[in-house]
PDB file of N, CA, C and O in Angstrom:
ATOM      1  N   UNK A 213      -8.759 -16.203  -9.563  1.00 51.00           N
ATOM      2  CA  UNK A 213      -8.940 -14.827  -9.148  1.00 51.00           C
ATOM      3  C   UNK A 213     -10.207 -14.283  -9.783  1.00 51.00           C
ATOM      4  O   UNK A 213     -10.475 -14.507 -10.948  1.00 51.00           O
ATOM      5  N   UNK A 214     -10.968 -13.547  -9.016  1.00 60.00           N
ATOM      6  CA  UNK A 214     -12.171 -12.913  -9.514  1.00 60.00           C
ATOM      7  C   UNK A 214     -11.824 -11.504  -9.955  1.00 60.00           C
ATOM      8  O   UNK A 214     -11.696 -10.602  -9.139  1.00 60.00           O
ATOM      9  N   UNK A 215     -11.673 -11.313 -11.266  1.00 70.00           N
ATOM     10  CA  UNK A 215     -11.289  -9.999 -11.773  1.00 70.00           C
ATOM     11  C   UNK A 215     -12.353  -8.939 -11.553  1.00 70.00           C
ATOM     12  O   UNK A 215     -12.082  -7.761 -11.667  1.00 70.00           O
ATOM     13  N   UNK A 216     -13.571  -9.327 -11.229  1.00 63.00           N
ATOM     14  CA  UNK A 216     -14.621  -8.338 -10.999  1.00 63.00           C
ATOM     15  C   UNK A 216     -14.249  -7.418  -9.837  1.00 63.00           C
ATOM     16  O   UNK A 216     -14.584  -6.245  -9.838  1.00 63.00           O
ATOM     17  N   UNK A 217     -13.544  -7.938  -8.864  1.00 73.00           N
ATOM     18  CA  UNK A 217     -13.127  -7.125  -7.720  1.00 73.00           C
ATOM     19  C   UNK A 217     -12.203  -5.996  -8.133  1.00 73.00           C
ATOM     20  O   UNK A 217     -12.102  -4.991  -7.449  1.00 73.00           O
ATOM     21  N   UNK A 218     -11.524  -6.147  -9.238  1.00 86.00           N
ATOM     22  CA  UNK A 218     -10.527  -5.187  -9.683  1.00 86.00           C
ATOM     23  C   UNK A 218     -10.958  -4.435 -10.939  1.00 86.00           C
ATOM     24  O   UNK A 218     -10.127  -3.899 -11.653  1.00 86.00           O
ATOM     25  N   UNK A 219     -12.247  -4.396 -11.244  1.00 93.00           N
ATOM     26  CA  UNK A 219     -12.742  -3.750 -12.461  1.00 93.00           C
ATOM     27  C   UNK A 219     -12.314  -2.291 -12.513  1.00 93.00           C
ATOM     28  O   UNK A 219     -12.559  -1.525 -11.600  1.00 93.00           O
ATOM     29  N   UNK A 220     -11.648  -1.922 -13.597  1.00 95.00           N
ATOM     30  CA  UNK A 220     -11.275  -0.537 -13.835  1.00 95.00           C
ATOM     31  C   UNK A 220     -12.353   0.042 -14.744  1.00 95.00           C
ATOM     32  O   UNK A 220     -12.371  -0.218 -15.943  1.00 95.00           O
ATOM     33  N   UNK A 221     -13.246   0.816 -14.187  1.00 94.00           N
ATOM     34  CA  UNK A 221     -14.386   1.344 -14.934  1.00 94.00           C
ATOM     35  C   UNK A 221     -13.962   2.363 -15.988  1.00 94.00           C
ATOM     36  O   UNK A 221     -14.772   2.803 -16.790  1.00 94.00           O
ATOM     37  N   UNK A 222     -12.677   2.705 -16.023  1.00 96.00           N
ATOM     38  CA  UNK A 222     -12.161   3.616 -17.035  1.00 96.00           C
ATOM     39  C   UNK A 222     -11.693   2.887 -18.295  1.00 96.00           C
ATOM     40  O   UNK A 222     -11.414   3.524 -19.310  1.00 96.00           O
ATOM     41  N   UNK A 223     -11.582   1.553 -18.204  1.00 96.00           N
ATOM     42  CA  UNK A 223     -11.137   0.772 -19.358  1.00 96.00           C
ATOM     43  C   UNK A 223     -12.213  -0.244 -19.702  1.00 96.00           C
ATOM     44  O   UNK A 223     -12.336  -1.280 -19.054  1.00 96.00           O
ATOM     45  N   UNK A 224     -13.013   0.054 -20.716  1.00 96.00           N
ATOM     46  CA  UNK A 224     -14.036  -0.889 -21.170  1.00 96.00           C
ATOM     47  C   UNK A 224     -13.384  -1.901 -22.092  1.00 96.00           C
ATOM     48  O   UNK A 224     -12.511  -1.566 -22.888  1.00 96.00           O
ATOM     49  N   UNK A 225     -13.802  -3.160 -21.967  1.00 96.00           N
ATOM     50  CA  UNK A 225     -13.228  -4.226 -22.791  1.00 96.00           C
ATOM     51  C   UNK A 225     -14.231  -5.362 -22.929  1.00 96.00           C
ATOM     52  O   UNK A 225     -14.844  -5.787 -21.955  1.00 96.00           O
ATOM     53  N   UNK A 226     -14.382  -5.867 -24.142  1.00 95.00           N
ATOM     54  CA  UNK A 226     -15.307  -6.976 -24.383  1.00 95.00           C
ATOM     55  C   UNK A 226     -14.576  -8.247 -24.811  1.00 95.00           C
ATOM     56  O   UNK A 226     -15.190  -9.187 -25.301  1.00 95.00           O
ATOM     57  N   UNK A 227     -13.263  -8.281 -24.618  1.00 94.00           N
ATOM     58  CA  UNK A 227     -12.449  -9.426 -25.028  1.00 94.00           C
ATOM     59  C   UNK A 227     -12.451 -10.450 -23.894  1.00 94.00           C
ATOM     60  O   UNK A 227     -11.610 -10.421 -22.999  1.00 94.00           O
ATOM     61  N   UNK A 228     -13.397 -11.367 -23.933  1.00 93.00           N
ATOM     62  CA  UNK A 228     -13.603 -12.303 -22.829  1.00 93.00           C
ATOM     63  C   UNK A 228     -12.530 -13.383 -22.731  1.00 93.00           C
ATOM     64  O   UNK A 228     -12.431 -14.049 -21.707  1.00 93.00           O
ATOM     65  N   UNK A 229     -11.713 -13.575 -23.766  1.00 94.00           N
ATOM     66  CA  UNK A 229     -10.666 -14.590 -23.679  1.00 94.00           C
ATOM     67  C   UNK A 229      -9.351 -14.024 -23.140  1.00 94.00           C
ATOM     68  O   UNK A 229      -8.323 -14.688 -23.156  1.00 94.00           O
ATOM     69  N   UNK A 230      -9.387 -12.815 -22.602  1.00 94.00           N
ATOM     70  CA  UNK A 230      -8.201 -12.213 -21.976  1.00 94.00           C
ATOM     71  C   UNK A 230      -8.252 -12.461 -20.470  1.00 94.00           C
ATOM     72  O   UNK A 230      -9.311 -12.355 -19.854  1.00 94.00           O
ATOM     73  N   UNK A 231      -7.108 -12.761 -19.871  1.00 94.00           N
ATOM     74  CA  UNK A 231      -7.054 -13.019 -18.428  1.00 94.00           C
ATOM     75  C   UNK A 231      -7.389 -11.783 -17.600  1.00 94.00           C
ATOM     76  O   UNK A 231      -7.748 -11.911 -16.436  1.00 94.00           O
ATOM     77  N   UNK A 232      -7.308 -10.613 -18.187  1.00 95.00           N
ATOM     78  CA  UNK A 232      -7.575  -9.371 -17.461  1.00 95.00           C
ATOM     79  C   UNK A 232      -9.031  -8.923 -17.572  1.00 95.00           C
ATOM     80  O   UNK A 232      -9.418  -7.938 -16.961  1.00 95.00           O
ATOM     81  N   UNK A 233      -9.844  -9.641 -18.353  1.00 95.00           N
ATOM     82  CA  UNK A 233     -11.253  -9.273 -18.521  1.00 95.00           C
ATOM     83  C   UNK A 233     -12.012  -9.562 -17.235  1.00 95.00           C
ATOM     84  O   UNK A 233     -11.844 -10.612 -16.614  1.00 95.00           O
ATOM     85  N   UNK A 234     -12.852  -8.628 -16.809  1.00 93.00           N
ATOM     86  CA  UNK A 234     -13.638  -8.819 -15.589  1.00 93.00           C
ATOM     87  C   UNK A 234     -14.734  -9.843 -15.836  1.00 93.00           C
ATOM     88  O   UNK A 234     -15.356  -9.856 -16.892  1.00 93.00           O
ATOM     89  N   UNK A 235     -14.970 -10.649 -14.855  1.00 85.00           N
ATOM     90  CA  UNK A 235     -15.866 -11.791 -15.014  1.00 85.00           C
ATOM     91  C   UNK A 235     -17.330 -11.423 -15.148  1.00 85.00           C
ATOM     92  O   UNK A 235     -18.093 -12.141 -15.765  1.00 85.00           O
ATOM     93  N   UNK A 236     -17.752 -10.318 -14.576  1.00 85.00           N
ATOM     94  CA  UNK A 236     -19.162  -9.950 -14.611  1.00 85.00           C
ATOM     95  C   UNK A 236     -19.430  -8.617 -15.293  1.00 85.00           C
ATOM     96  O   UNK A 236     -20.432  -7.973 -15.013  1.00 85.00           O
ATOM     97  N   UNK A 237     -18.551  -8.189 -16.165  1.00 90.00           N
ATOM     98  CA  UNK A 237     -18.756  -6.916 -16.853  1.00 90.00           C
ATOM     99  C   UNK A 237     -17.701  -6.704 -17.909  1.00 90.00           C
ATOM    100  O   UNK A 237     -16.673  -7.366 -17.914  1.00 90.00           O
ATOM    101  N   UNK A 238     -17.963  -5.806 -18.808  1.00 95.00           N
ATOM    102  CA  UNK A 238     -17.024  -5.544 -19.897  1.00 95.00           C
ATOM    103  C   UNK A 238     -16.014  -4.466 -19.507  1.00 95.00           C
ATOM    104  O   UNK A 238     -16.018  -3.340 -20.029  1.00 95.00           O
ATOM    105  N   UNK A 239     -15.169  -4.835 -18.549  1.00 96.00           N
ATOM    106  CA  UNK A 239     -14.110  -3.952 -18.079  1.00 96.00           C
ATOM    107  C   UNK A 239     -12.811  -4.725 -17.959  1.00 96.00           C
ATOM    108  O   UNK A 239     -12.801  -5.946 -17.859  1.00 96.00           O
ATOM    109  N   UNK A 240     -11.722  -3.987 -17.926  1.00 96.00           N
ATOM    110  CA  UNK A 240     -10.397  -4.569 -17.734  1.00 96.00           C
ATOM    111  C   UNK A 240     -10.032  -4.450 -16.259  1.00 96.00           C
ATOM    112  O   UNK A 240     -10.386  -3.479 -15.594  1.00 96.00           O
ATOM    113  N   UNK A 241      -9.303  -5.428 -15.744  1.00 95.00           N
ATOM    114  CA  UNK A 241      -8.891  -5.419 -14.342  1.00 95.00           C
ATOM    115  C   UNK A 241      -7.557  -4.707 -14.127  1.00 95.00           C
ATOM    116  O   UNK A 241      -7.160  -4.486 -12.987  1.00 95.00           O
ATOM    117  N   UNK A 242      -6.882  -4.332 -15.197  1.00 96.00           N
ATOM    118  CA  UNK A 242      -5.598  -3.656 -15.052  1.00 96.00           C
ATOM    119  C   UNK A 242      -5.775  -2.185 -14.691  1.00 96.00           C
ATOM    120  O   UNK A 242      -6.793  -1.573 -15.013  1.00 96.00           O
ATOM    121  N   UNK A 243      -4.764  -1.606 -14.060  1.00 95.00           N
ATOM    122  CA  UNK A 243      -4.794  -0.181 -13.738  1.00 95.00           C
ATOM    123  C   UNK A 243      -4.540   0.657 -14.983  1.00 95.00           C
ATOM    124  O   UNK A 243      -5.009   1.782 -15.106  1.00 95.00           O
ATOM    125  N   UNK A 244      -3.756   0.108 -15.908  1.00 96.00           N
ATOM    126  CA  UNK A 244      -3.488   0.775 -17.180  1.00 96.00           C
ATOM    127  C   UNK A 244      -3.161  -0.283 -18.215  1.00 96.00           C
ATOM    128  O   UNK A 244      -2.769  -1.409 -17.867  1.00 96.00           O
ATOM    129  N   UNK A 245      -3.322   0.061 -19.474  1.00 97.00           N
ATOM    130  CA  UNK A 245      -3.019  -0.860 -20.558  1.00 97.00           C
ATOM    131  C   UNK A 245      -2.085  -0.175 -21.551  1.00 97.00           C
ATOM    132  O   UNK A 245      -1.927   1.046 -21.529  1.00 97.00           O
ATOM    133  N   UNK A 246      -1.517  -0.965 -22.415  1.00 96.00           N
ATOM    134  CA  UNK A 246      -0.684  -0.452 -23.493  1.00 96.00           C
ATOM    135  C   UNK A 246      -1.390  -0.743 -24.811  1.00 96.00           C
ATOM    136  O   UNK A 246      -1.823  -1.872 -25.049  1.00 96.00           O
ATOM    137  N   UNK A 247      -1.525   0.280 -25.646  1.00 94.00           N
ATOM    138  CA  UNK A 247      -2.152   0.127 -26.955  1.00 94.00           C
ATOM    139  C   UNK A 247      -1.126   0.509 -28.008  1.00 94.00           C
ATOM    140  O   UNK A 247      -0.414   1.499 -27.862  1.00 94.00           O
ATOM    141  N   UNK A 248      -1.042  -0.291 -29.068  1.00 91.00           N
ATOM    142  CA  UNK A 248      -0.093  -0.003 -30.138  1.00 91.00           C
ATOM    143  C   UNK A 248      -0.613  -0.459 -31.475  1.00 91.00           C
ATOM    144  O   UNK A 248      -1.668  -1.081 -31.561  1.00 91.00           O
ATOM    145  N   UNK A 249       0.148  -0.124 -32.512  1.00 85.00           N
ATOM    146  CA  UNK A 249      -0.251  -0.545 -33.846  1.00 85.00           C
ATOM    147  C   UNK A 249      -0.036  -2.034 -34.001  1.00 85.00           C
ATOM    148  O   UNK A 249       0.781  -2.640 -33.304  1.00 85.00           O
ATOM    149  N   UNK A 250      -0.770  -2.610 -34.905  1.00 71.00           N
ATOM    150  CA  UNK A 250      -0.733  -4.049 -35.139  1.00 71.00           C
ATOM    151  C   UNK A 250       0.197  -4.347 -36.308  1.00 71.00           C
ATOM    152  O   UNK A 250      -0.127  -4.077 -37.457  1.00 71.00           O
ATOM    153  N   UNK A 251       1.358  -4.855 -35.997  1.00 71.00           N
ATOM    154  CA  UNK A 251       2.332  -5.185 -37.036  1.00 71.00           C
ATOM    155  C   UNK A 251       2.771  -3.941 -37.788  1.00 71.00           C
ATOM    156  O   UNK A 251       3.042  -2.914 -37.197  1.00 71.00           O
ATOM    157  N   UNK A 252       2.807  -4.033 -39.106  1.00 74.00           N
ATOM    158  CA  UNK A 252       3.241  -2.921 -39.944  1.00 74.00           C
ATOM    159  C   UNK A 252       2.093  -2.009 -40.346  1.00 74.00           C
ATOM    160  O   UNK A 252       2.298  -1.029 -41.047  1.00 74.00           O
ATOM    161  N   UNK A 253       0.879  -2.334 -39.934  1.00 69.00           N
ATOM    162  CA  UNK A 253      -0.282  -1.546 -40.325  1.00 69.00           C
ATOM    163  C   UNK A 253      -0.526  -0.440 -39.301  1.00 69.00           C
ATOM    164  O   UNK A 253      -0.892  -0.703 -38.177  1.00 69.00           O
ATOM    165  N   UNK A 254      -0.328   0.803 -39.710  1.00 73.00           N
ATOM    166  CA  UNK A 254      -0.523   1.911 -38.786  1.00 73.00           C
ATOM    167  C   UNK A 254      -1.994   2.254 -38.594  1.00 73.00           C
ATOM    168  O   UNK A 254      -2.338   3.022 -37.713  1.00 73.00           O
ATOM    169  N   UNK A 255      -2.879   1.667 -39.416  1.00 79.00           N
ATOM    170  CA  UNK A 255      -4.305   1.963 -39.292  1.00 79.00           C
ATOM    171  C   UNK A 255      -5.033   0.952 -38.420  1.00 79.00           C
ATOM    172  O   UNK A 255      -6.232   1.055 -38.209  1.00 79.00           O
ATOM    173  N   UNK A 256      -4.317  -0.028 -37.878  1.00 83.00           N
ATOM    174  CA  UNK A 256      -4.913  -1.046 -37.018  1.00 83.00           C
ATOM    175  C   UNK A 256      -4.169  -1.068 -35.690  1.00 83.00           C
ATOM    176  O   UNK A 256      -2.952  -1.145 -35.657  1.00 83.00           O
ATOM    177  N   UNK A 257      -4.910  -0.987 -34.595  1.00 88.00           N
ATOM    178  CA  UNK A 257      -4.276  -1.006 -33.276  1.00 88.00           C
ATOM    179  C   UNK A 257      -4.824  -2.155 -32.444  1.00 88.00           C
ATOM    180  O   UNK A 257      -5.868  -2.716 -32.740  1.00 88.00           O
ATOM    181  N   UNK A 258      -4.079  -2.497 -31.410  1.00 90.00           N
ATOM    182  CA  UNK A 258      -4.520  -3.558 -30.513  1.00 90.00           C
ATOM    183  C   UNK A 258      -4.003  -3.308 -29.110  1.00 90.00           C
ATOM    184  O   UNK A 258      -3.171  -2.447 -28.881  1.00 90.00           O
ATOM    185  N   UNK A 259      -4.550  -4.058 -28.174  1.00 93.00           N
ATOM    186  CA  UNK A 259      -4.146  -3.953 -26.779  1.00 93.00           C
ATOM    187  C   UNK A 259      -2.911  -4.834 -26.571  1.00 93.00           C
ATOM    188  O   UNK A 259      -2.986  -6.048 -26.690  1.00 93.00           O
ATOM    189  N   UNK A 260      -1.819  -4.218 -26.243  1.00 93.00           N
ATOM    190  CA  UNK A 260      -0.584  -4.975 -26.035  1.00 93.00           C
ATOM    191  C   UNK A 260      -0.521  -5.584 -24.643  1.00 93.00           C
ATOM    192  O   UNK A 260       0.396  -6.325 -24.327  1.00 93.00           O
ATOM    193  N   UNK A 261      -1.504  -5.284 -23.808  1.00 95.00           N
ATOM    194  CA  UNK A 261      -1.584  -5.869 -22.474  1.00 95.00           C
ATOM    195  C   UNK A 261      -2.367  -7.175 -22.483  1.00 95.00           C
ATOM    196  O   UNK A 261      -2.463  -7.845 -21.459  1.00 95.00           O
ATOM    197  N   UNK A 262      -2.906  -7.532 -23.635  1.00 94.00           N
ATOM    198  CA  UNK A 262      -3.710  -8.749 -23.777  1.00 94.00           C
ATOM    199  C   UNK A 262      -2.896  -9.988 -23.422  1.00 94.00           C
ATOM    200  O   UNK A 262      -1.757 -10.143 -23.852  1.00 94.00           O
ATOM    201  N   UNK A 263      -3.505 -10.866 -22.615  1.00 95.00           N
ATOM    202  CA  UNK A 263      -2.944 -12.178 -22.318  1.00 95.00           C
ATOM    203  C   UNK A 263      -4.081 -13.180 -22.442  1.00 95.00           C
ATOM    204  O   UNK A 263      -5.094 -13.063 -21.746  1.00 95.00           O
ATOM    205  N   UNK A 264      -3.916 -14.136 -23.289  1.00 94.00           N
ATOM    206  CA  UNK A 264      -4.978 -15.115 -23.547  1.00 94.00           C
ATOM    207  C   UNK A 264      -5.145 -16.066 -22.361  1.00 94.00           C
ATOM    208  O   UNK A 264      -4.157 -16.523 -21.777  1.00 94.00           O
ATOM    209  N   UNK A 265      -6.409 -16.324 -22.005  1.00 92.00           N
ATOM    210  CA  UNK A 265      -6.699 -17.315 -20.965  1.00 92.00           C
ATOM    211  C   UNK A 265      -6.222 -18.679 -21.462  1.00 92.00           C
ATOM    212  O   UNK A 265      -6.450 -19.028 -22.622  1.00 92.00           O
ATOM    213  N   UNK A 266      -5.591 -19.472 -20.638  1.00 89.00           N
ATOM    214  CA  UNK A 266      -5.043 -20.765 -21.066  1.00 89.00           C
ATOM    215  C   UNK A 266      -6.037 -21.670 -21.796  1.00 89.00           C
ATOM    216  O   UNK A 266      -5.681 -22.312 -22.752  1.00 89.00           O
ATOM    217  N   UNK A 267      -7.270 -21.701 -21.372  1.00 83.00           N
ATOM    218  CA  UNK A 267      -8.257 -22.578 -22.003  1.00 83.00           C
ATOM    219  C   UNK A 267      -8.698 -22.090 -23.379  1.00 83.00           C
ATOM    220  O   UNK A 267      -9.268 -22.831 -24.144  1.00 83.00           O
ATOM    221  N   UNK A 268      -8.425 -20.803 -23.693  1.00 76.00           N
ATOM    222  CA  UNK A 268      -8.922 -20.203 -24.921  1.00 76.00           C
ATOM    223  C   UNK A 268      -7.838 -19.992 -25.974  1.00 76.00           C
ATOM    224  O   UNK A 268      -8.109 -19.416 -27.022  1.00 76.00           O
ATOM    225  N   UNK A 269      -6.621 -20.407 -25.719  1.00 75.00           N
ATOM    226  CA  UNK A 269      -5.526 -20.175 -26.673  1.00 75.00           C
ATOM    227  C   UNK A 269      -5.270 -21.369 -27.564  1.00 75.00           C
ATOM    228  O   UNK A 269      -5.488 -22.472 -27.189  1.00 75.00           O
TER     229      UNK A 269
END
């Protein structure tokens, strides 16, 4: 799938090893994402919608 067709220009993302990353730009292909704290640290957050590309995990 070419995620560039589905680029959500409202969600910038530079995580290229995510399956939702657009192929030709730093955008996410999802309509919305979930962001939350990372483990027990309330000062660190991450994208909970992240899914690692099979070749990069």
